[in-house]
Amino acid sequence: MYYRKKGLFESFFENRSFLIMQLENGDMDKPTFIRENYDFLLRIGATPFARVNSMEKGIFNYQYYNIMAKYYRSVAIDLEKRGKHPRVALSYRHKSDDQYHKKNLDISYMLNLVEFENVEAYYVKSKSKFLKDKLYEIVFRDYDKAIFHSTADWLLNVLKDNNCFIEGKRKSLIDDYINARY
């Protein structure tokens, strides 16, 4: 009997859905969710696609960069809290910032793929003082669970220039996740 080997997308998104379900059910906290996603990426040897020519690749890359950015940020925060290795902590902060930048570039590639059609963006209500009045949500209406976040001014301007940005603040479609601390 022949069993088809799962592809990268199928394995990644299946694992991610399972972890999201555990997070939503309260079976794991946000730091564990981030670490589990990071460990999975390492286990499968995942790397981002060099060329984003489909939404599937764009969504994968966004999740990859977002996971890496959050993981690096959590390591930096942990080192800073312990007051140890300030240079190493700073290095992790820089790695995190680089991954966030790549994530934002990836969003811009996806926006171009769909030619800004059926995309809406808006500021979201955030409990974080740092993210308040900075964090916005980008929703690709034609794709299931294609909800992305950014604070990048340049990307915000791109969204506004293409009439995708709606003024005002809304509750995020994934409010519990974005407002959970890590």
PDB file of C-alpha atoms in Angstrom:
ATOM      1  CA  MET A   1       0.000   0.000   0.000  1.00  0.00           C
ATOM      2  CA  TYR A   2       1.282   3.488  -0.898  1.00  0.00           C
ATOM      3  CA  TYR A   3       1.143   6.360   1.579  1.00  0.00           C
ATOM      4  CA  ARG A   4       1.756   9.828   0.261  1.00  0.00           C
ATOM      5  CA  LYS A   5       4.429  11.705   2.181  1.00  0.00           C
ATOM      6  CA  LYS A   6       3.103  14.973   3.573  1.00  0.00           C
ATOM      7  CA  GLY A   7       4.413  18.072   1.892  1.00  0.00           C
ATOM      8  CA  LEU A   8       5.957  21.048   3.627  1.00  0.00           C
ATOM      9  CA  PHE A   9       2.789  23.150   3.533  1.00  0.00           C
ATOM     10  CA  GLU A  10       0.562  20.353   4.737  1.00  0.00           C
ATOM     11  CA  SER A  11       2.879  19.427   7.625  1.00  0.00           C
ATOM     12  CA  PHE A  12       3.496  23.025   8.631  1.00  0.00           C
ATOM     13  CA  PHE A  13      -0.110  24.202   8.553  1.00  0.00           C
ATOM     14  CA  GLU A  14      -1.409  21.013  10.189  1.00  0.00           C
ATOM     15  CA  ASN A  15       1.062  21.439  13.053  1.00  0.00           C
ATOM     16  CA  ARG A  16       0.283  25.135  13.329  1.00  0.00           C
ATOM     17  CA  SER A  17      -3.475  24.475  13.463  1.00  0.00           C
ATOM     18  CA  PHE A  18      -2.912  21.902  16.199  1.00  0.00           C
ATOM     19  CA  LEU A  19      -0.815  24.352  18.237  1.00  0.00           C
ATOM     20  CA  ILE A  20      -3.362  27.159  17.725  1.00  0.00           C
ATOM     21  CA  MET A  21      -6.109  24.842  18.980  1.00  0.00           C
ATOM     22  CA  GLN A  22      -4.050  24.052  22.094  1.00  0.00           C
ATOM     23  CA  LEU A  23      -3.403  27.756  22.669  1.00  0.00           C
ATOM     24  CA  GLU A  24      -7.075  28.674  22.235  1.00  0.00           C
ATOM     25  CA  ASN A  25      -8.158  25.856  24.585  1.00  0.00           C
ATOM     26  CA  GLY A  26      -5.750  27.068  27.261  1.00  0.00           C
ATOM     27  CA  ASP A  27      -3.605  23.931  27.020  1.00  0.00           C
ATOM     28  CA  MET A  28      -0.499  26.036  26.408  1.00  0.00           C
ATOM     29  CA  ASP A  29       0.561  29.622  26.954  1.00  0.00           C
ATOM     30  CA  LYS A  30       1.961  32.000  24.341  1.00  0.00           C
ATOM     31  CA  PRO A  31       5.656  31.420  25.204  1.00  0.00           C
ATOM     32  CA  THR A  32       5.156  27.659  24.835  1.00  0.00           C
ATOM     33  CA  PHE A  33       3.263  28.217  21.575  1.00  0.00           C
ATOM     34  CA  ILE A  34       6.165  30.267  20.190  1.00  0.00           C
ATOM     35  CA  ARG A  35       8.782  27.741  21.328  1.00  0.00           C
ATOM     36  CA  GLU A  36       6.799  24.775  19.914  1.00  0.00           C
ATOM     37  CA  ASN A  37       6.466  26.520  16.538  1.00  0.00           C
ATOM     38  CA  TYR A  38      10.184  27.363  16.547  1.00  0.00           C
ATOM     39  CA  ASP A  39      11.154  23.781  17.441  1.00  0.00           C
ATOM     40  CA  PHE A  40       8.924  22.443  14.662  1.00  0.00           C
ATOM     41  CA  LEU A  41      10.578  24.698  12.071  1.00  0.00           C
ATOM     42  CA  LEU A  42      13.987  23.414  13.164  1.00  0.00           C
ATOM     43  CA  ARG A  43      12.807  19.805  13.171  1.00  0.00           C
ATOM     44  CA  ILE A  44      11.548  19.927   9.587  1.00  0.00           C
ATOM     45  CA  GLY A  45      14.500  22.019   8.393  1.00  0.00           C
ATOM     46  CA  ALA A  46      12.206  24.728   7.050  1.00  0.00           C
ATOM     47  CA  THR A  47      13.544  27.810   5.333  1.00  0.00           C
ATOM     48  CA  PRO A  48      11.589  30.631   3.716  1.00  0.00           C
ATOM     49  CA  PHE A  49      10.958  30.613  -0.005  1.00  0.00           C
ATOM     50  CA  ALA A  50      13.294  32.839  -2.000  1.00  0.00           C
ATOM     51  CA  ARG A  51      10.462  33.855  -4.311  1.00  0.00           C
ATOM     52  CA  VAL A  52       6.891  34.512  -3.225  1.00  0.00           C
ATOM     53  CA  ASN A  53       4.771  33.719  -6.277  1.00  0.00           C
ATOM     54  CA  SER A  54       1.732  32.301  -4.491  1.00  0.00           C
ATOM     55  CA  MET A  55      -0.283  33.196  -1.417  1.00  0.00           C
ATOM     56  CA  GLU A  56       0.535  29.793   0.061  1.00  0.00           C
ATOM     57  CA  LYS A  57       4.266  30.587  -0.081  1.00  0.00           C
ATOM     58  CA  GLY A  58       3.634  34.097   1.211  1.00  0.00           C
ATOM     59  CA  ILE A  59       1.627  32.847   4.175  1.00  0.00           C
ATOM     60  CA  PHE A  60       4.288  30.246   4.947  1.00  0.00           C
ATOM     61  CA  ASN A  61       7.063  32.854   4.790  1.00  0.00           C
ATOM     62  CA  TYR A  62       5.087  35.285   6.974  1.00  0.00           C
ATOM     63  CA  GLN A  63       4.582  32.592   9.610  1.00  0.00           C
ATOM     64  CA  TYR A  64       8.233  31.551   9.381  1.00  0.00           C
ATOM     65  CA  TYR A  65       9.536  35.098   9.879  1.00  0.00           C
ATOM     66  CA  ASN A  66       6.977  35.843  12.588  1.00  0.00           C
ATOM     67  CA  ILE A  67       7.871  32.706  14.547  1.00  0.00           C
ATOM     68  CA  MET A  68      11.593  33.418  14.277  1.00  0.00           C
ATOM     69  CA  ALA A  69      11.136  37.086  15.257  1.00  0.00           C
ATOM     70  CA  LYS A  70       9.040  36.240  18.306  1.00  0.00           C
ATOM     71  CA  TYR A  71      11.403  33.476  19.388  1.00  0.00           C
ATOM     72  CA  TYR A  72      14.483  35.710  19.090  1.00  0.00           C
ATOM     73  CA  ARG A  73      12.659  38.495  20.936  1.00  0.00           C
ATOM     74  CA  SER A  74      11.702  36.114  23.754  1.00  0.00           C
ATOM     75  CA  VAL A  75      15.331  34.967  24.127  1.00  0.00           C
ATOM     76  CA  ALA A  76      16.496  38.599  24.250  1.00  0.00           C
ATOM     77  CA  ILE A  77      13.875  39.478  26.876  1.00  0.00           C
ATOM     78  CA  ASP A  78      14.820  36.448  28.976  1.00  0.00           C
ATOM     79  CA  LEU A  79      18.517  37.385  28.888  1.00  0.00           C
ATOM     80  CA  GLU A  80      17.726  41.012  29.728  1.00  0.00           C
ATOM     81  CA  LYS A  81      15.535  40.009  32.687  1.00  0.00           C
ATOM     82  CA  ARG A  82      18.340  37.897  34.104  1.00  0.00           C
ATOM     83  CA  GLY A  83      20.837  40.714  33.567  1.00  0.00           C
ATOM     84  CA  LYS A  84      23.196  38.383  31.770  1.00  0.00           C
ATOM     85  CA  HIS A  85      25.036  38.627  28.498  1.00  0.00           C
ATOM     86  CA  PRO A  86      23.863  42.083  27.326  1.00  0.00           C
ATOM     87  CA  ARG A  87      25.698  41.747  24.002  1.00  0.00           C
ATOM     88  CA  VAL A  88      24.062  38.413  23.287  1.00  0.00           C
ATOM     89  CA  ALA A  89      20.668  39.876  24.227  1.00  0.00           C
ATOM     90  CA  LEU A  90      21.266  42.797  21.863  1.00  0.00           C
ATOM     91  CA  SER A  91      22.264  40.367  19.121  1.00  0.00           C
ATOM     92  CA  TYR A  92      18.952  38.528  19.559  1.00  0.00           C
ATOM     93  CA  ARG A  93      17.081  41.847  19.443  1.00  0.00           C
ATOM     94  CA  HIS A  94      18.763  42.629  16.116  1.00  0.00           C
ATOM     95  CA  LYS A  95      17.932  39.160  14.776  1.00  0.00           C
ATOM     96  CA  SER A  96      14.322  39.697  15.821  1.00  0.00           C
ATOM     97  CA  ASP A  97      14.143  43.100  14.131  1.00  0.00           C
ATOM     98  CA  ASP A  98      15.579  41.604  10.934  1.00  0.00           C
ATOM     99  CA  GLN A  99      12.932  38.859  10.899  1.00  0.00           C
ATOM    100  CA  TYR A 100      10.162  41.429  11.468  1.00  0.00           C
ATOM    101  CA  HIS A 101      11.486  43.445   8.527  1.00  0.00           C
ATOM    102  CA  LYS A 102      11.467  40.352   6.296  1.00  0.00           C
ATOM    103  CA  LYS A 103       7.924  39.604   7.471  1.00  0.00           C
ATOM    104  CA  ASN A 104       6.823  43.084   6.382  1.00  0.00           C
ATOM    105  CA  LEU A 105       8.475  42.667   2.987  1.00  0.00           C
ATOM    106  CA  ASP A 106       6.627  39.380   2.628  1.00  0.00           C
ATOM    107  CA  ILE A 107       3.301  41.109   3.326  1.00  0.00           C
ATOM    108  CA  SER A 108       4.095  43.607   0.568  1.00  0.00           C
ATOM    109  CA  TYR A 109       4.769  40.725  -1.855  1.00  0.00           C
ATOM    110  CA  MET A 110       1.390  39.187  -1.012  1.00  0.00           C
ATOM    111  CA  LEU A 111      -0.347  42.551  -1.449  1.00  0.00           C
ATOM    112  CA  ASN A 112       1.150  42.790  -4.932  1.00  0.00           C
ATOM    113  CA  LEU A 113       0.148  39.198  -5.721  1.00  0.00           C
ATOM    114  CA  VAL A 114      -3.518  39.988  -5.061  1.00  0.00           C
ATOM    115  CA  GLU A 115      -3.156  43.484  -6.516  1.00  0.00           C
ATOM    116  CA  PHE A 116      -4.539  44.944  -3.259  1.00  0.00           C
ATOM    117  CA  GLU A 117      -7.966  43.390  -4.007  1.00  0.00           C
ATOM    118  CA  ASN A 118     -10.192  42.389  -1.074  1.00  0.00           C
ATOM    119  CA  VAL A 119      -7.635  43.516   1.489  1.00  0.00           C
ATOM    120  CA  GLU A 120      -8.471  45.674   4.437  1.00  0.00           C
ATOM    121  CA  ALA A 121      -6.270  47.004   7.188  1.00  0.00           C
ATOM    122  CA  TYR A 122      -6.966  48.936  10.365  1.00  0.00           C
ATOM    123  CA  TYR A 123      -5.426  49.736  13.721  1.00  0.00           C
ATOM    124  CA  VAL A 124      -6.211  47.223  16.443  1.00  0.00           C
ATOM    125  CA  LYS A 125      -6.866  47.700  20.117  1.00  0.00           C
ATOM    126  CA  SER A 126      -3.794  46.573  22.016  1.00  0.00           C
ATOM    127  CA  LYS A 127      -3.122  46.174  25.723  1.00  0.00           C
ATOM    128  CA  SER A 128       0.587  46.724  25.123  1.00  0.00           C
ATOM    129  CA  LYS A 129       1.858  50.253  25.752  1.00  0.00           C
ATOM    130  CA  PHE A 130       4.519  49.698  23.095  1.00  0.00           C
ATOM    131  CA  LEU A 131       2.025  48.575  20.426  1.00  0.00           C
ATOM    132  CA  LYS A 132      -0.766  51.006  21.283  1.00  0.00           C
ATOM    133  CA  ASP A 133      -1.565  53.212  18.270  1.00  0.00           C
ATOM    134  CA  LYS A 134       1.111  51.363  16.238  1.00  0.00           C
ATOM    135  CA  LEU A 135      -0.147  47.843  15.585  1.00  0.00           C
ATOM    136  CA  TYR A 136      -2.436  47.303  12.630  1.00  0.00           C
ATOM    137  CA  GLU A 137      -4.097  44.232  11.194  1.00  0.00           C
ATOM    138  CA  ILE A 138      -4.130  43.281   7.521  1.00  0.00           C
ATOM    139  CA  VAL A 139      -6.847  40.886   6.372  1.00  0.00           C
ATOM    140  CA  PHE A 140      -6.843  39.163   2.989  1.00  0.00           C
ATOM    141  CA  ARG A 141     -10.588  38.518   2.682  1.00  0.00           C
ATOM    142  CA  ASP A 142     -10.308  35.881  -0.058  1.00  0.00           C
ATOM    143  CA  TYR A 143      -8.072  33.606   2.043  1.00  0.00           C
ATOM    144  CA  ASP A 144      -9.007  31.673   5.157  1.00  0.00           C
ATOM    145  CA  LYS A 145      -7.142  32.856   8.268  1.00  0.00           C
ATOM    146  CA  ALA A 146      -4.944  35.236   6.262  1.00  0.00           C
ATOM    147  CA  ILE A 147      -4.634  37.753   9.088  1.00  0.00           C
ATOM    148  CA  PHE A 148      -1.354  39.576   9.472  1.00  0.00           C
ATOM    149  CA  HIS A 149       0.027  42.300  11.725  1.00  0.00           C
ATOM    150  CA  SER A 150       2.618  45.016  11.427  1.00  0.00           C
ATOM    151  CA  THR A 151       3.836  48.266  12.925  1.00  0.00           C
ATOM    152  CA  ALA A 152       5.928  49.336   9.918  1.00  0.00           C
ATOM    153  CA  ASP A 153       5.217  52.904   8.818  1.00  0.00           C
ATOM    154  CA  TRP A 154       6.321  52.259   5.228  1.00  0.00           C
ATOM    155  CA  LEU A 155       3.885  49.343   4.877  1.00  0.00           C
ATOM    156  CA  LEU A 156       1.105  51.413   6.431  1.00  0.00           C
ATOM    157  CA  ASN A 157       1.720  54.063   3.757  1.00  0.00           C
ATOM    158  CA  VAL A 158       1.537  51.409   1.021  1.00  0.00           C
ATOM    159  CA  LEU A 159      -1.817  50.244   2.401  1.00  0.00           C
ATOM    160  CA  LYS A 160      -3.127  53.805   2.583  1.00  0.00           C
ATOM    161  CA  ASP A 161      -1.881  54.645  -0.926  1.00  0.00           C
ATOM    162  CA  ASN A 162      -3.798  51.636  -2.256  1.00  0.00           C
ATOM    163  CA  ASN A 163      -7.021  52.413  -0.367  1.00  0.00           C
ATOM    164  CA  CYS A 164      -6.796  49.344   1.863  1.00  0.00           C
ATOM    165  CA  PHE A 165      -6.547  51.166   5.190  1.00  0.00           C
ATOM    166  CA  ILE A 166      -9.669  51.979   7.197  1.00  0.00           C
ATOM    167  CA  GLU A 167      -9.355  54.704   9.823  1.00  0.00           C
ATOM    168  CA  GLY A 168     -10.297  53.962  13.418  1.00  0.00           C
ATOM    169  CA  LYS A 169      -9.512  51.111  15.795  1.00  0.00           C
ATOM    170  CA  ARG A 170     -11.067  47.669  15.887  1.00  0.00           C
ATOM    171  CA  LYS A 171     -10.758  44.601  18.002  1.00  0.00           C
ATOM    172  CA  SER A 172      -8.359  42.186  16.315  1.00  0.00           C
ATOM    173  CA  LEU A 173      -9.817  39.081  14.710  1.00  0.00           C
ATOM    174  CA  ILE A 174      -7.279  37.193  16.846  1.00  0.00           C
ATOM    175  CA  ASP A 175      -7.452  39.472  19.881  1.00  0.00           C
ATOM    176  CA  ASP A 176      -6.624  36.848  22.516  1.00  0.00           C
ATOM    177  CA  TYR A 177      -3.401  35.949  20.718  1.00  0.00           C
ATOM    178  CA  ILE A 178      -2.090  39.437  20.016  1.00  0.00           C
ATOM    179  CA  ASN A 179      -2.842  40.608  23.542  1.00  0.00           C
ATOM    180  CA  ALA A 180      -1.264  37.610  25.292  1.00  0.00           C
ATOM    181  CA  ARG A 181       2.106  38.446  26.828  1.00  0.00           C
ATOM    182  CA  TYR A 182       5.252  36.439  26.248  1.00  0.00           C
TER     183      TYR A 182
END
